[in-house]
């Protein structure tokens, strides 16, 4: 970790063990895992059924290269996921994380265009702000001017259109008008780039850190689907954070009619932190067209490895058998209500948004004007420290250097109970009270 931290930064507590929704450090301090780490631990920690499946698979076989051997759990997991994802998803490709999943999805789309006799298609339109991962291809479609300013010469940045953020609007523009314009921006950008050159449009249907769990209107999702169809542009949903049940449906697109993507990527909650894992789901139409021309020219050593597939299969079995997708919807409503009460109480909480158990609060200096705290305050990182002092772990990564708002995700494990939600919100409240007190002393709320 000292490799990663800026010089002089305080080292985080050293984790010793986890149980349910809590993590314990080596001194025995307990932390409520309010963000499931980086929105990963959907099942909480030390789930006995998953641990048993890990031990069993470790005794059977941990590695066999998928080009030489199929594995039972690879086949079973693919069947399970495509069934949960519903119509339009017939095939699954497994990788070791979110960035790898997006790389694979982009390459799958490109190879499909070539197989269809359309080699001119290569541009992938994405949104700004957005986050799709940290590898070169994923960064090319990520809307984050800060990371782009560092790595830009090393990759080909892709065209961006505005994400439909509605918390701060231009005077005289309604949220509906703005969202409508953001959807229309996709069509305008396709025409500007030349439709024959546009391969795909990628978005987080329910946002993560970059937009603060942004959810748009059903008409936005319908409209972008229609625009993609009009120009034969593939629609890719990055559900790395929002998928696998977190928002109350297995895929976010299952919330809205007429919004189905062509390709979807999953990771994080898919194996819930029990193994590094990710997946690309695609229809037969794409996979078979590529297969007929020699197969997908892409792969990693650990793709579809039997150990990870067995672990992810056990996670999905547990999520389904415990009814955690429905629970995410129910507990999400309760959390939403509790966070809105907190918003009334706290001077720092400007907005609450999200769906299911993927929620976010936006921190502001002034709720009336929606003015942000000064960037050098690095509000989310500071809130994390106040949180640790109150026994709550709050994951943070400041997207776009806070340019689009200071976001704190609230995304606990899907096993959370009502009383644990109360405990979470109370600890968050105390952290916010301390933060507000110190900000006042520093004259930052002015
Ligand atoms: C929406 C989204 N896409 C992609 C990624 C990248 O996933 P990973 O960090 O597993 O490579 C993340 C990670 O935070 C994410 O939230």
Short mmCIF file of C-alpha atoms and ligand atoms in Angstrom, two decimals:
data_model
loop_
_atom_site.label_atom_id
_atom_site.label_comp_id
_atom_site.label_asym_id
_atom_site.label_seq_id
_atom_site.Cartn_x
_atom_site.Cartn_y
_atom_site.Cartn_z
CA UNK A 1 0.00 0.00 0.00
CA UNK A 2 2.91 2.36 0.69
CA UNK A 3 3.66 1.98 -3.04
CA UNK A 4 0.26 3.52 -3.75
CA UNK A 5 -0.12 6.22 -1.12
CA UNK A 6 1.11 9.79 -1.59
CA UNK A 7 4.18 10.61 0.47
CA UNK A 8 3.31 11.38 4.07
CA UNK A 9 -0.19 9.87 3.90
CA UNK A 10 -1.45 8.05 6.98
CA UNK A 11 -1.38 4.30 6.51
CA UNK A 12 -4.79 2.60 6.73
CA UNK A 13 -5.58 0.08 9.48
CA UNK A 14 -4.35 -3.46 8.80
CA UNK A 15 -7.25 -5.83 8.19
CA UNK A 16 -7.24 -9.05 10.20
CA UNK A 17 -10.53 -10.74 9.33
CA UNK A 18 -14.08 -10.17 8.12
CA UNK A 19 -17.45 -11.56 9.20
CA UNK A 20 -20.82 -10.62 7.74
CA UNK A 21 -20.89 -6.89 7.05
CA UNK A 22 -17.94 -6.16 9.36
CA UNK A 23 -14.17 -6.03 9.00
CA UNK A 24 -11.75 -6.21 11.95
CA UNK A 25 -8.26 -4.76 12.12
CA UNK A 26 -5.33 -6.36 13.90
CA UNK A 27 -6.05 -4.31 17.02
CA UNK A 28 -9.53 -5.78 17.22
CA UNK A 29 -11.34 -2.62 16.04
CA UNK A 30 -14.54 -3.35 14.13
CA UNK A 31 -15.62 -1.46 10.98
CA UNK A 32 -18.98 -1.63 9.26
CA UNK A 33 -18.20 -2.23 5.59
CA UNK A 34 -20.50 0.49 4.26
CA UNK A 35 -19.30 0.30 0.67
CA UNK A 36 -18.56 -3.45 0.38
CA UNK A 37 -14.95 -2.43 -0.13
CA UNK A 38 -14.93 -1.04 -3.65
CA UNK A 39 -18.57 -2.19 -4.10
CA UNK A 40 -17.44 -5.80 -4.23
CA UNK A 41 -18.47 -7.80 -1.14
CA UNK A 42 -22.13 -8.38 -2.03
CA UNK A 43 -22.30 -11.43 0.26
CA UNK A 44 -20.38 -9.87 3.12
CA UNK A 45 -17.33 -11.62 4.51
CA UNK A 46 -16.57 -15.27 5.28
CA UNK A 47 -19.72 -16.71 3.77
CA UNK A 48 -19.55 -20.38 4.87
CA UNK A 49 -21.06 -21.84 1.69
CA UNK A 50 -18.67 -19.96 -0.58
CA UNK A 51 -15.68 -20.77 1.63
CA UNK A 52 -16.66 -24.47 1.51
CA UNK A 53 -16.93 -24.32 -2.30
CA UNK A 54 -13.47 -22.71 -2.45
CA UNK A 55 -11.93 -25.48 -0.34
CA UNK A 56 -13.66 -28.19 -2.34
CA UNK A 57 -12.58 -26.78 -5.68
CA UNK A 58 -9.03 -26.22 -4.42
CA UNK A 59 -8.87 -29.95 -3.66
CA UNK A 60 -10.28 -30.90 -7.06
CA UNK A 61 -8.44 -28.66 -9.52
CA UNK A 62 -7.47 -24.99 -9.42
CA UNK A 63 -6.06 -24.49 -12.89
CA UNK A 64 -6.53 -26.07 -16.29
CA UNK A 65 -6.12 -23.91 -19.35
CA UNK A 66 -9.52 -23.42 -20.99
CA UNK A 67 -8.18 -23.88 -24.49
CA UNK A 68 -7.33 -27.47 -23.51
CA UNK A 69 -10.04 -28.29 -20.95
CA UNK A 70 -13.61 -27.31 -20.25
CA UNK A 71 -14.64 -27.24 -16.63
CA UNK A 72 -17.93 -28.14 -15.03
CA UNK A 73 -18.27 -24.82 -13.23
CA UNK A 74 -17.36 -22.76 -16.27
CA UNK A 75 -20.23 -24.34 -18.20
CA UNK A 76 -22.63 -24.22 -15.24
CA UNK A 77 -21.83 -20.60 -14.41
CA UNK A 78 -22.28 -19.48 -18.02
CA UNK A 79 -25.70 -21.14 -18.04
CA UNK A 80 -26.67 -19.59 -14.73
CA UNK A 81 -25.63 -16.06 -15.67
CA UNK A 82 -27.21 -16.02 -19.09
CA UNK A 83 -30.43 -17.29 -17.52
CA UNK A 84 -30.39 -14.54 -14.88
CA UNK A 85 -29.53 -11.93 -17.50
CA UNK A 86 -32.51 -13.01 -19.61
CA UNK A 87 -33.26 -12.85 -23.30
CA UNK A 88 -30.49 -11.60 -25.56
CA UNK A 89 -27.64 -13.04 -23.53
CA UNK A 90 -26.62 -16.53 -24.58
CA UNK A 91 -22.88 -16.66 -23.99
CA UNK A 92 -20.42 -15.70 -21.26
CA UNK A 93 -16.69 -15.03 -21.39
CA UNK A 94 -14.86 -14.99 -18.04
CA UNK A 95 -11.93 -12.82 -17.04
CA UNK A 96 -10.23 -11.66 -13.83
CA UNK A 97 -11.76 -8.23 -13.16
CA UNK A 98 -13.66 -5.22 -14.43
CA UNK A 99 -11.06 -3.56 -16.62
CA UNK A 100 -10.35 -6.89 -18.31
CA UNK A 101 -14.08 -7.38 -18.89
CA UNK A 102 -14.36 -4.02 -20.62
CA UNK A 103 -11.23 -4.66 -22.71
CA UNK A 104 -12.77 -7.94 -23.83
CA UNK A 105 -16.13 -6.29 -24.61
CA UNK A 106 -14.50 -3.59 -26.74
CA UNK A 107 -12.44 -6.15 -28.63
CA UNK A 108 -15.45 -8.42 -29.09
CA UNK A 109 -17.39 -5.51 -30.59
CA UNK A 110 -14.52 -4.65 -32.92
CA UNK A 111 -14.07 -8.21 -34.09
CA UNK A 112 -17.79 -8.51 -34.69
CA UNK A 113 -17.74 -5.44 -36.93
CA UNK A 114 -14.91 -6.94 -38.95
CA UNK A 115 -16.70 -10.28 -39.17
CA UNK A 116 -19.78 -8.39 -40.46
CA UNK A 117 -17.70 -6.75 -43.19
CA UNK A 118 -17.60 -3.33 -41.50
CA UNK A 119 -13.92 -2.77 -40.69
CA UNK A 120 -14.36 1.02 -40.72
CA UNK A 121 -16.17 0.83 -37.39
CA UNK A 122 -13.80 1.37 -34.46
CA UNK A 123 -14.90 4.42 -32.46
CA UNK A 124 -16.52 3.77 -29.13
CA UNK A 125 -18.50 6.72 -27.83
CA UNK A 126 -18.54 7.03 -24.04
CA UNK A 127 -19.77 9.49 -21.43
CA UNK A 128 -18.05 12.23 -19.50
CA UNK A 129 -17.68 11.75 -16.58
CA UNK A 130 -17.45 7.96 -16.45
CA UNK A 131 -15.19 5.18 -15.26
CA UNK A 132 -14.55 1.98 -17.16
CA UNK A 133 -11.26 0.82 -15.70
CA UNK A 134 -7.56 1.45 -15.59
CA UNK A 135 -6.09 -0.52 -18.49
CA UNK A 136 -5.33 1.35 -21.73
CA UNK A 137 -8.48 0.39 -23.64
CA UNK A 138 -10.72 0.97 -20.64
CA UNK A 139 -9.06 4.33 -20.01
CA UNK A 140 -9.68 5.35 -23.61
CA UNK A 141 -13.42 5.18 -22.98
CA UNK A 142 -13.25 6.62 -19.46
CA UNK A 143 -14.33 10.23 -19.02
CA UNK A 144 -11.77 11.56 -16.56
CA UNK A 145 -9.73 14.51 -17.75
CA UNK A 146 -7.20 14.13 -14.94
CA UNK A 147 -6.11 10.56 -15.72
CA UNK A 148 -6.31 11.36 -19.41
CA UNK A 149 -3.93 14.29 -18.91
CA UNK A 150 -1.30 11.84 -17.61
CA UNK A 151 -1.65 8.91 -20.00
CA UNK A 152 -3.10 10.56 -23.08
CA UNK A 153 -0.16 10.08 -25.48
CA UNK A 154 -0.22 6.36 -24.76
CA UNK A 155 -3.74 5.56 -25.92
CA UNK A 156 -6.37 6.74 -28.38
CA UNK A 157 -9.01 8.72 -26.43
CA UNK A 158 -12.51 7.97 -27.67
CA UNK A 159 -15.31 10.50 -28.33
CA UNK A 160 -17.28 11.58 -25.26
CA UNK A 161 -20.78 12.95 -24.71
CA UNK A 162 -22.05 14.42 -21.43
CA UNK A 163 -23.42 12.08 -18.77
CA UNK A 164 -26.91 13.26 -17.79
CA UNK A 165 -26.02 14.71 -14.38
CA UNK A 166 -28.90 16.80 -13.07
CA UNK A 167 -27.81 18.07 -9.66
CA UNK A 168 -26.34 21.28 -11.07
CA UNK A 169 -28.18 22.62 -14.10
CA UNK A 170 -27.82 25.72 -16.22
CA UNK A 171 -30.38 28.39 -15.23
CA UNK A 172 -33.72 27.92 -16.97
CA UNK A 173 -33.09 24.29 -17.96
CA UNK A 174 -35.20 21.56 -16.35
CA UNK A 175 -33.79 18.17 -15.43
CA UNK A 176 -35.99 16.52 -18.10
CA UNK A 177 -34.76 18.89 -20.80
CA UNK A 178 -31.16 18.32 -19.82
CA UNK A 179 -31.50 14.54 -19.83
CA UNK A 180 -33.21 14.70 -23.22
CA UNK A 181 -30.35 16.82 -24.58
CA UNK A 182 -27.78 14.36 -23.21
CA UNK A 183 -29.50 11.49 -25.03
CA UNK A 184 -29.75 13.57 -28.21
CA UNK A 185 -26.02 14.28 -27.89
CA UNK A 186 -25.39 10.63 -28.74
CA UNK A 187 -27.08 10.95 -32.12
CA UNK A 188 -25.34 14.25 -32.83
CA UNK A 189 -21.97 12.73 -31.99
CA UNK A 190 -22.57 9.65 -34.15
CA UNK A 191 -23.42 11.93 -37.10
CA UNK A 192 -20.41 14.15 -36.42
CA UNK A 193 -18.00 11.20 -36.24
CA UNK A 194 -19.60 9.52 -39.28
CA UNK A 195 -21.99 6.64 -38.48
CA UNK A 196 -19.94 4.22 -40.58
CA UNK A 197 -16.99 4.70 -38.19
CA UNK A 198 -18.88 4.25 -34.91
CA UNK A 199 -18.62 0.80 -33.38
CA UNK A 200 -20.30 1.11 -29.98
CA UNK A 201 -21.60 3.27 -27.17
CA UNK A 202 -20.56 2.31 -23.65
CA UNK A 203 -22.14 3.55 -20.43
CA UNK A 204 -22.64 2.66 -16.78
CA UNK A 205 -26.45 2.36 -16.78
CA UNK A 206 -26.38 3.15 -13.07
CA UNK A 207 -23.29 5.14 -12.31
CA UNK A 208 -20.51 4.44 -9.87
CA UNK A 209 -18.11 6.89 -8.30
CA UNK A 210 -17.68 9.13 -11.32
CA UNK A 211 -21.33 10.23 -11.39
CA UNK A 212 -22.34 9.28 -7.84
CA UNK A 213 -24.71 6.40 -8.56
CA UNK A 214 -26.49 8.40 -11.25
CA UNK A 215 -29.80 6.92 -12.40
CA UNK A 216 -31.48 8.40 -15.46
CA UNK A 217 -35.09 8.41 -16.60
CA UNK A 218 -36.54 5.36 -18.42
CA UNK A 219 -36.89 7.54 -21.52
CA UNK A 220 -33.12 8.20 -21.56
CA UNK A 221 -32.32 4.49 -21.69
CA UNK A 222 -35.00 3.86 -24.33
CA UNK A 223 -33.84 6.74 -26.44
CA UNK A 224 -30.16 5.73 -26.50
CA UNK A 225 -31.21 2.18 -27.40
CA UNK A 226 -33.22 3.57 -30.34
CA UNK A 227 -30.33 5.76 -31.48
CA UNK A 228 -27.90 2.83 -31.35
CA UNK A 229 -30.33 0.73 -33.40
CA UNK A 230 -30.78 3.50 -35.94
CA UNK A 231 -27.05 3.55 -36.74
CA UNK A 232 -26.22 -0.13 -36.03
CA UNK A 233 -24.04 0.93 -33.14
CA UNK A 234 -23.57 -1.72 -30.43
CA UNK A 235 -24.80 -0.75 -26.97
CA UNK A 236 -22.50 -1.88 -24.15
CA UNK A 237 -23.62 -1.66 -20.53
CA UNK A 238 -20.77 -1.58 -18.03
CA UNK A 239 -22.45 -3.24 -15.04
CA UNK A 240 -19.22 -3.91 -13.23
CA UNK A 241 -20.42 -1.99 -10.20
CA UNK A 242 -24.19 -2.01 -10.70
CA UNK A 243 -24.74 -5.58 -11.90
CA UNK A 244 -25.09 -8.98 -10.22
CA UNK A 245 -28.11 -7.92 -8.16
CA UNK A 246 -26.86 -4.82 -6.38
CA UNK A 247 -29.57 -2.46 -7.64
CA UNK A 248 -32.46 -4.85 -7.05
CA UNK A 249 -32.44 -6.64 -10.41
CA UNK A 250 -29.70 -8.90 -11.78
CA UNK A 251 -28.93 -6.35 -14.50
CA UNK A 252 -29.85 -2.67 -14.29
CA UNK A 253 -31.44 -2.79 -17.74
CA UNK A 254 -34.09 -5.05 -16.21
CA UNK A 255 -35.48 -1.92 -14.49
CA UNK A 256 -36.51 -0.24 -17.75
CA UNK A 257 -38.46 -1.37 -20.82
CA UNK A 258 -36.68 -1.18 -24.15
CA UNK A 259 -33.21 -0.56 -22.75
CA UNK A 260 -31.47 -3.91 -23.32
CA UNK A 261 -27.81 -3.64 -24.30
CA UNK A 262 -26.06 -5.87 -26.86
CA UNK A 263 -23.13 -6.64 -24.58
CA UNK A 264 -22.85 -6.36 -20.82
CA UNK A 265 -19.81 -6.50 -18.53
CA UNK A 266 -19.84 -7.68 -14.92
CA UNK A 267 -17.21 -8.01 -12.17
CA UNK A 268 -16.99 -6.88 -8.52
CA UNK A 269 -20.16 -8.37 -6.92
CA UNK A 270 -20.19 -11.23 -9.42
CA UNK A 271 -17.69 -13.19 -7.33
CA UNK A 272 -18.17 -10.80 -4.39
CA UNK A 273 -14.48 -10.56 -3.52
CA UNK A 274 -13.99 -14.32 -3.03
CA UNK A 275 -11.86 -14.43 -6.17
CA UNK A 276 -10.79 -11.82 -8.77
CA UNK A 277 -13.41 -12.20 -11.48
CA UNK A 278 -15.30 -10.57 -14.32
CA UNK A 279 -17.53 -11.55 -17.23
CA UNK A 280 -18.74 -10.43 -20.63
CA UNK A 281 -22.24 -11.52 -21.62
CA UNK A 282 -23.15 -11.48 -25.30
CA UNK A 283 -25.74 -12.89 -27.70
CA UNK A 284 -25.17 -15.91 -29.95
CA UNK A 285 -25.46 -13.57 -32.94
CA UNK A 286 -22.15 -11.89 -32.00
CA UNK A 287 -20.24 -14.89 -30.64
CA UNK A 288 -21.22 -17.24 -33.47
CA UNK A 289 -20.46 -14.71 -36.19
CA UNK A 290 -16.96 -14.32 -34.76
CA UNK A 291 -16.70 -18.08 -34.19
CA UNK A 292 -17.47 -18.72 -37.84
CA UNK A 293 -14.45 -16.62 -38.77
CA UNK A 294 -11.96 -18.37 -36.55
CA UNK A 295 -12.99 -17.34 -33.02
CA UNK A 296 -12.33 -14.49 -30.62
CA UNK A 297 -8.76 -13.20 -30.95
CA UNK A 298 -8.29 -12.33 -27.30
CA UNK A 299 -7.47 -14.06 -24.05
CA UNK A 300 -5.61 -14.05 -20.76
CA UNK A 301 -3.84 -16.83 -18.90
CA UNK A 302 -6.47 -16.86 -16.16
CA UNK A 303 -9.57 -16.49 -18.32
CA UNK A 304 -12.34 -18.95 -17.35
CA UNK A 305 -10.07 -20.70 -14.84
CA UNK A 306 -11.89 -23.52 -13.04
CA UNK A 307 -11.21 -22.24 -9.53
CA UNK A 308 -12.64 -18.76 -10.12
CA UNK A 309 -15.61 -20.16 -12.03
CA UNK A 310 -16.43 -22.52 -9.14
CA UNK A 311 -16.18 -19.70 -6.61
CA UNK A 312 -18.32 -17.33 -8.68
CA UNK A 313 -20.88 -20.11 -9.22
CA UNK A 314 -21.12 -20.60 -5.45
CA UNK A 315 -21.54 -16.85 -4.95
CA UNK A 316 -24.36 -16.68 -7.50
CA UNK A 317 -26.07 -19.75 -5.98
CA UNK A 318 -25.95 -18.06 -2.59
CA UNK A 319 -27.21 -14.70 -3.92
CA UNK A 320 -30.16 -16.41 -5.59
CA UNK A 321 -30.98 -18.90 -2.81
CA UNK A 322 -30.90 -16.22 -0.13
CA UNK A 323 -33.10 -13.93 -2.24
CA UNK A 324 -30.49 -11.18 -2.07
CA UNK A 325 -31.52 -9.46 -5.30
CA UNK A 326 -35.01 -8.81 -3.95
CA UNK A 327 -33.45 -7.91 -0.62
CA UNK A 328 -31.23 -5.31 -2.31
CA UNK A 329 -34.39 -3.66 -3.68
CA UNK A 330 -36.11 -3.70 -0.29
CA UNK A 331 -33.15 -2.65 1.83
CA UNK A 332 -32.25 -0.07 -0.80
CA UNK A 333 -35.59 1.66 -0.25
CA UNK A 334 -35.00 1.70 3.48
CA UNK A 335 -31.44 3.01 3.06
CA UNK A 336 -32.66 5.67 0.64
CA UNK A 337 -35.20 6.89 3.19
CA UNK A 338 -32.64 6.92 6.01
CA UNK A 339 -30.12 8.82 3.87
CA UNK A 340 -32.78 11.38 2.96
CA UNK A 341 -33.42 11.95 6.65
CA UNK A 342 -29.69 12.42 7.12
CA UNK A 343 -29.69 14.90 4.25
CA UNK A 344 -32.28 17.00 6.12
CA UNK A 345 -30.10 16.97 9.20
CA UNK A 346 -26.62 17.45 7.78
CA UNK A 347 -25.39 20.69 6.33
CA UNK A 348 -22.89 18.78 4.17
CA UNK A 349 -25.22 16.36 2.36
CA UNK A 350 -26.44 18.14 -0.75
CA UNK A 351 -27.90 15.22 -2.66
CA UNK A 352 -28.88 11.58 -2.24
CA UNK A 353 -29.20 9.33 -5.28
CA UNK A 354 -28.92 5.77 -6.52
CA UNK A 355 -30.96 2.60 -6.75
CA UNK A 356 -31.17 -0.50 -4.58
CA UNK A 357 -27.99 -0.82 -2.53
CA UNK A 358 -25.95 1.34 -4.88
CA UNK A 359 -26.50 4.73 -3.27
CA UNK A 360 -24.43 7.91 -3.02
CA UNK A 361 -24.41 11.18 -1.14
CA UNK A 362 -22.92 14.32 -2.63
CA UNK A 363 -21.00 16.55 -0.21
CA UNK A 364 -21.35 20.31 -0.59
CA UNK A 365 -20.23 23.49 1.17
CA UNK A 366 -23.64 25.12 0.68
CA UNK A 367 -26.85 23.22 0.09
CA UNK A 368 -28.74 26.28 -1.11
CA UNK A 369 -26.34 27.18 -3.94
CA UNK A 370 -24.99 23.59 -4.30
CA UNK A 371 -21.51 25.04 -4.09
CA UNK A 372 -18.79 22.42 -3.70
CA UNK A 373 -16.15 22.35 -1.00
CA UNK A 374 -12.83 23.67 -2.27
CA UNK A 375 -10.97 20.93 -4.18
CA UNK A 376 -7.95 21.06 -1.86
CA UNK A 377 -10.27 20.01 0.98
CA UNK A 378 -10.36 16.56 -0.66
CA UNK A 379 -13.66 16.01 1.09
CA UNK A 380 -14.26 12.29 0.35
CA UNK A 381 -10.81 11.25 1.59
CA UNK A 382 -11.31 13.24 4.78
CA UNK A 383 -14.73 11.78 5.35
CA UNK A 384 -13.15 8.32 5.09
CA UNK A 385 -10.84 9.17 8.00
CA UNK A 386 -13.68 10.50 10.17
CA UNK A 387 -15.60 7.35 9.28
CA UNK A 388 -12.81 5.04 10.41
CA UNK A 389 -12.80 6.82 13.78
CA UNK A 390 -16.51 5.97 14.07
CA UNK A 391 -16.17 2.34 13.00
CA UNK A 392 -17.37 2.64 9.43
CA UNK A 393 -15.32 1.81 6.31
CA UNK A 394 -16.09 4.16 3.40
CA UNK A 395 -14.35 3.43 0.12
CA UNK A 396 -13.24 6.46 -1.83
CA UNK A 397 -11.54 7.31 -5.06
CA UNK A 398 -11.86 10.87 -6.19
CA UNK A 399 -13.02 10.79 -9.80
CA UNK A 400 -12.11 13.70 -12.06
CA UNK A 401 -10.47 15.43 -9.09
CA UNK A 402 -13.92 16.25 -7.77
CA UNK A 403 -14.78 18.36 -10.84
CA UNK A 404 -18.31 16.89 -11.01
CA UNK A 405 -18.88 16.72 -7.27
CA UNK A 406 -17.56 15.16 -4.10
CA UNK A 407 -19.17 11.77 -3.90
CA UNK A 408 -19.45 9.24 -1.14
CA UNK A 409 -20.90 5.93 -2.24
CA UNK A 410 -23.02 4.01 0.25
CA UNK A 411 -23.21 0.42 -0.95
CA UNK A 412 -23.21 -2.13 1.87
CA UNK A 413 -23.27 -5.92 1.37
CA UNK A 414 -26.66 -7.17 0.15
CA UNK A 415 -27.07 -9.23 3.35
CA UNK A 416 -27.46 -6.07 5.45
CA UNK A 417 -30.44 -5.96 7.85
CA UNK A 418 -32.62 -2.95 8.78
CA UNK A 419 -30.94 -2.51 12.15
CA UNK A 420 -27.54 -2.66 10.46
CA UNK A 421 -28.70 0.06 8.02
CA UNK A 422 -29.63 2.14 11.08
CA UNK A 423 -26.18 1.52 12.53
CA UNK A 424 -24.53 2.46 9.22
CA UNK A 425 -26.44 5.74 8.93
CA UNK A 426 -25.79 6.63 12.57
CA UNK A 427 -22.03 6.10 12.18
CA UNK A 428 -22.05 8.08 8.95
CA UNK A 429 -23.95 10.86 10.72
CA UNK A 430 -21.33 11.03 13.46
CA UNK A 431 -18.53 11.14 10.89
CA UNK A 432 -20.33 14.00 9.10
CA UNK A 433 -20.83 15.91 12.36
CA UNK A 434 -17.08 15.75 13.10
CA UNK A 435 -16.21 16.74 9.56
CA UNK A 436 -18.62 19.70 9.63
CA UNK A 437 -17.24 20.86 12.99
CA UNK A 438 -13.67 20.88 11.64
CA UNK A 439 -14.66 22.49 8.34
CA UNK A 440 -16.31 25.31 10.29
CA UNK A 441 -13.18 25.80 12.35
CA UNK A 442 -11.13 25.95 9.17
CA UNK A 443 -13.53 28.57 7.77
CA UNK A 444 -14.32 26.30 4.82
CA UNK A 445 -18.10 26.60 5.02
CA UNK A 446 -18.04 30.38 4.99
C1 LIG B 1 -18.16 0.93 -13.66
C2 LIG B 1 -16.79 0.33 -13.54
N1 LIG B 1 -16.20 -0.19 -14.62
C3 LIG B 1 -14.98 -0.75 -14.56
C4 LIG B 1 -14.28 -0.80 -13.38
C5 LIG B 1 -12.92 -1.43 -13.34
O1 LIG B 1 -12.93 -2.65 -12.64
P1 LIG B 1 -11.60 -3.24 -12.02
O2 LIG B 1 -11.13 -2.26 -10.99
O3 LIG B 1 -12.04 -4.57 -11.46
O4 LIG B 1 -10.62 -3.41 -13.13
C6 LIG B 1 -14.85 -0.28 -12.22
C7 LIG B 1 -14.11 -0.28 -10.95
O5 LIG B 1 -14.36 0.50 -10.05
C8 LIG B 1 -16.14 0.31 -12.30
O6 LIG B 1 -16.74 0.85 -11.23
#
